[in-house]
Every structure is written in structure tokens, then in C-alpha cells.
Amino acid sequence: MSPPFSDKTQRLYVRNATLGDIPGIIALSRRVYAGTGMYGYTAGPLTGQINTFPEGQFVAMLGDRVVGYCATFRIGEDVALAPHDWTEITGNGYASRHDPEGEWLYGMEVCVDPDCRGYRIGERLYNERKTLCQALELQGVVFAGRLPTLAKRLKKFESVEEYVEAVKSKKQRDPVLSFQLHNGFEIHGIIPHYLDADHASLGYGIHLTWRNPKVARNGDNGKRKRYGRRMPDTVRIGTVQYQQRRVASFEEFSDIVRYFVDVVSTYKGDFVVFPELFTLQLLSIESREGTPAEAIEAVTEYAEPFRNLMRDLALRHNINIIGGSTPVKEEDGRVRNVAYVFLRDGQVFSQPKIHPTPNEAYWWNITGGSRVTAIETDCGPIGVLVCYDAEFPELTRHLVDQGIQILFVPFCTDERQSYLRVRYCCQARAVENQLFVVMSGNVGNLPKVPNMELQYGQSCILTPCDFPFARDGIAADTTPNVETVAFADLRPETLLTARNSGTVKNLKDRRHDLYTVNWRGH
């Protein structure tokens, strides 16, 4: 049997469950609970859950296969926060205790295919719960979680309370409770005999809550303060300022990339952005003698392993990756500088550089592409222009006409003047198109790697210049020439407000009767 994510045509996505999904959910639950003392679902309870509260049931799909299931219902606070057991509160699994006026969303089930663990499917399902909770303006999400390693580890502790405290203080790891605490849930209490069939948990359930930061608590006079939390209507970007260094193998390169993806994912980022041609670092693996064109040809050999690595990281870390760019030898035999976008649902998109620089064309025989297209993501349509392309305003306008709100610009510049050409043009694109522009660049040096001997970079996240945005039109930037990551939370709604009622309205005020961008490429 092939690995679950080996078919690159299959997307990983979450949607509402339907009655047609019931056979797949039954098969999934039987795989998940085999050998635990608990049983998988039958058709009756699942039919009840979906028919009773259809918007509260979710499936994670890999292609047409169900690989995750999440069941919820609404319930009143007096019931949700009092001690209870699973059978009582769920109506024996049918969600028959659903209260259309209930202030809380009760999570009665989350299960993930054992073959697909490690790809943050559980996190995706929990995020859907939180999104539904906020859309319904409920108090929060509540449930009782499992402690699947309690039976094996309790002998090291005097009580279940001591075990839970050790997990809470990170002295002990529990695969379920540690995950739930990491996802922002708080311990409300410990419930004995919550589900006696759960032998691994010794029947205990950990009563957990997540409170909706957008509503006041029942009995509170005002909104609860939340420090350092991400607002739900934002897009969080982490742009990497990447240090070029010698590596001994593709595996070492992979470890460095994995580190940055993990960091931005841990900070709950929606996008992590890498620089242009950062894969030329792979030329340091072997001291190859030859011309610059031969060196670029050598890097194209890594294109497929690179794509496989980045797609897997996007899936595993539940984050969209702007994969910088890498040289690719295409079917026509020409080498192009191609940016890849790896979405967290498994889709992969490419955007070739349209304008190779004179050095790229002369030394590396890089050929320009002929298409510039918007890419649909779960954070709205985006565009990618590679470095020099940002200096041609027609390309950005063509993307904006296709509806993008965020433009990503991976760049690779050798000294300050080169960098500032790209930087000033990116700021201009942000102003004239009223959109966000994200730049990611290399720093450091790679001796004996042609055209990569020196790097100058200052990664940044740019905004339009108007009252709703940062004072200097810079949402975030970095110290030049130091390896780091810059973060910013961007609000697409603010862009729409600026475009429609800002101090100036560049897009609305265009004179379509006098000029336009007429695209003749693909």
C-alpha cells in the first residue's frame, strides 16, 4: 500500500459531513478505536449527529477518503460546565441533547486515521470548531478529552490529578492532553467515570474549555482580555530571512527548511515565505567545477526532491508555504526560475519568473516564463512575483485585476543598491494597488557558488500608506543581513475599506477610458 499522501492529485481539506460520508466515518472510527475497548460508530448515531446539527459535523478528506471526523452540538452552560459522562451528555452518541439556544459548543468526537497522523489533521478539525463557535457567537468550546497513556504511566504518580499537573507543567507528555493545551484549551476539571469503556484513560475525562475571545463571558461586564492571541479575521505571515551556508547533504538542507516551517507554524502562521533561489545552497554539497550554466543545471536535479519536501511540510505543519524559487528544467529543455506555492491542503502551484535579470540570462541561461496567475488559497487569492518581476508594475496590476490582496516577492540581491531597487518597487506596488506585499530574501554568502558569493537582504511585510495601516507602510521588517523571521498579522478587510473609502482610492480612480493592462501571455 502506498503512503497516504503520495498521490499529488489528492487534496487534504475539511468540509461539513453529509449522510453520504457515513460509511467512510464508520470505517474510520473502527480503525481508530480497534484494540482500545471502545467501539466504532454505527450508522444510527452518525445519522442523528448529522441530521440534528449538520453545520457542526466535519470530515477531513484526502481525495475521496475520510481521514478525520469531528462531531459537535450546542448545549447550555449549566449542563456543559457541570460534571457529566459521555453517554448522558451526548444522548448515547446521537447528539440528541443538542440545544439550538445553547451558549456552548460541545465537542463529542474527534478521530484521525492512524495512517495519516503527523499532518495536523486534528488541529484542522479543532480550528473548524473554533471558527463555527465564533460564527455563532457562542461562549466557547467545551468537551472532555481522553488520557490515552494514563493507565501505563499512573504508577509513576500518586494520583490522576498529579499526572494532569505534570502534563500541564510540561514535565510529562500526553499525546492528547498536550495537544489540546497547545491548541489553547484550558483545564476546567477532571471527570471520573466519564467513559468507563476507555480503559487506557481509566475512564477519566479531562474537562476542557476554549473561550471565544470575541464575546463577553456570561456575567462579565466587558470583553475578556487576551494577550498575544491572534485575531480571527487576520492572516498571519512569517517571512524568512535565510542565511546561505554550506550544507553537506540534501537532508541537512531539509532540516534547516523544516526548522523555519515549524517555527512559523508554531506561531500559528498562515504563510511561511522563503527567498528566491535559496536552493542554490545545494551547490555547496559537492565542489563541482564547471561554468555557471552547468552549476544551474546541477541544481535542477533537486527540483523533484525539493517539491516533495515542501509539499510534505505544508501538509504536516498545516501551513501554506511560499517556497521561494528554484531552477527547473522544463519539458522544452529550457531552464526557468520557478516559484512554487505549497498549500496546506496538498495542492501545488508554480509561478515562473517572467523577467530574468541580465546576469541570470547571460551566466545561467535562464529563460523567462509567459504566465502570471492568481492562486486561490484558504486566505483569499494571492500572487507571486519573483524579485526583478516586482519592478514591472504591469505584472502586479494584472494580478490585482484577478483579485489578489497579498503579493509575495521572493528575492535574491547581492548588495544594497540591488536590494533597494526591489524594495522601493514593492512599496510602490503596495501603494498604487492598495495591497500587502511580502518580501523574503537571502543573507550571508556561498563562496565558490557562481553568482551567490554575496547576499544583501532585509525581509519585510509592506502595506499601503494610509491611516488604517502602519505609519511608514511597513507592517514588519528585519535587521539587514541577519538570519531571522519577521511576523505580521494582516487584515484583508482593512484593504477593502481603504480601496473603497481611503484617503486616496488608487484602484477605483483608474482611468479605464485612457489606459489598461492588456495581457498577451498565457
Phi, psi and omega in degrees: 000132182285154178304151188297334185249020182284335179278107186286353177275349184269132176266148170255117184210164180243136176214172176292142179286149175235169179298331179292344179275351189303314178302320179293323179291321178300311180298319178298311184296327178291323176293319185293317188261007178299129177080006182261350187092348176258162184245154175288172181285156167251176186294325185301303180300321180295320176299318178297315181300312185289320181288327184286319185212073189300326181287351182260003181246132186230146171237142169265128185245136168246101191066238178253018182253133177282118181241002176198149179218141181222125182239136180218164170205164179270146181205155181287154184296322182298329178275317187296322186263000176269156176301145182198176172238167188297315183298316183295311189281333181265000185064046180061033175091358183267357185060029183284353174274007181303128179243109182303340179258004183298143184274349184238151173260118182263128179266107184263348182198135162218124176220145184230137179306126181303330180286347185246012179289151184099000180245020175056036177292320176301319179298320179297319180292319177298321179296324177296320176301312182297319179298317178296317179302316181289323179296325180272357181056045179272168181293324181167191178248137180223145175192174173245120184267163179277163171231075193292347177253007184299314183301324182282332190250352186298331182297341177278352184232156182282337182202167176294328178297320179293322177298313181297320179296324178294321177294317182298323181271007177066022173274343179221142178253131173242127188300333181263307183296320179299319178298317183291320177295322178296332181268017170091008179276148181244147181281123177264331180171181177240129184249111174286151178058033177293315177211092186296337178290345179276083185294325181297329179266004184055029178083352183284150169233140177265114182285114187236148177224149168231122184264135180293115183288352183266357178232154176285147175295148173303124180094349178274153177271342182211180181290144177288136179287138177229121182257129175075008179274150179275133176288144187288344183258026181243162172246118183266126183245136169238115181254128188269132168259105198262125180277119174285129181210159177291141174233152183267345185198166175296328179296320178294318174302316180300320181297321179294314179297316180301321179302311182292321177298317181296319180299309183292324176296319179299328177275016176063035179287151173269328179225139165242136190239131178248162186278170172296138171053028177291346177286348176297345171306331182293341177292342180282352179297316180237140177276079182277132172271145178153182182280163175303322179296322178292326178296316179296319176303322180295322180292330180299339178294339181267002187300314182291313175301324178297313180298318180297317179299309187291323178296317179296319179295320179298318179291312184294324186258005175053053183212147175275133184244122168271103194277037181055224174212162180211149176292136181227130174269116188265179188299332179279004178086354181271152178263129178236153177267105192245128171269139178243144174241122182248109182275156185288354175266004177100351178287147179232131178236155179232150176220106180288151173290131184278319184244096170297144175291162177305322179293318179299315182292320185283309187277325189251355183058034178286135179252141180282153176275186184220018179221144175224111187229145173290148181242124180280127177232174178286359175246017181101173182289138180232167173226158177229129171233132185269111169049257185305330180300333180292345180275004179243099189299336182297326182294315179296318180298323177298320178289320179296323176298336177272359171105008183290154175238343177231130176247128178256131183233091170289136182223163178213105183232147189265335180210173193300317182298318177300315180299314186293331175301314180291315183299311182296323179291322178296320177296321177297319179298321179296321182287309188286339179249000180048062178216168176272142178232129182244124180249140177223127186226167177272155170225170179088200183208160177227087178302143178071008172255112187305133178066011176235018184296324182231150176221139171231129182206149170214095181292149184200166177233115189253152181230169168299165178254096179200172188302322183289352188249177179303150190305315184260015183071024181233108178286326178196147171212182186237167167289130182301142169064030175232133180291125182192185176227135174254136181242149170204147172261120182254142182247101179303329180297326178294323176300313182298321178297315180296321181294329185262333184215027179285176177303318169233154184232076187304316183289316182291331185270007178299145179265084181294342178284346183249327186207160178198167173259116181252102186280128181248003178275195180290000000 
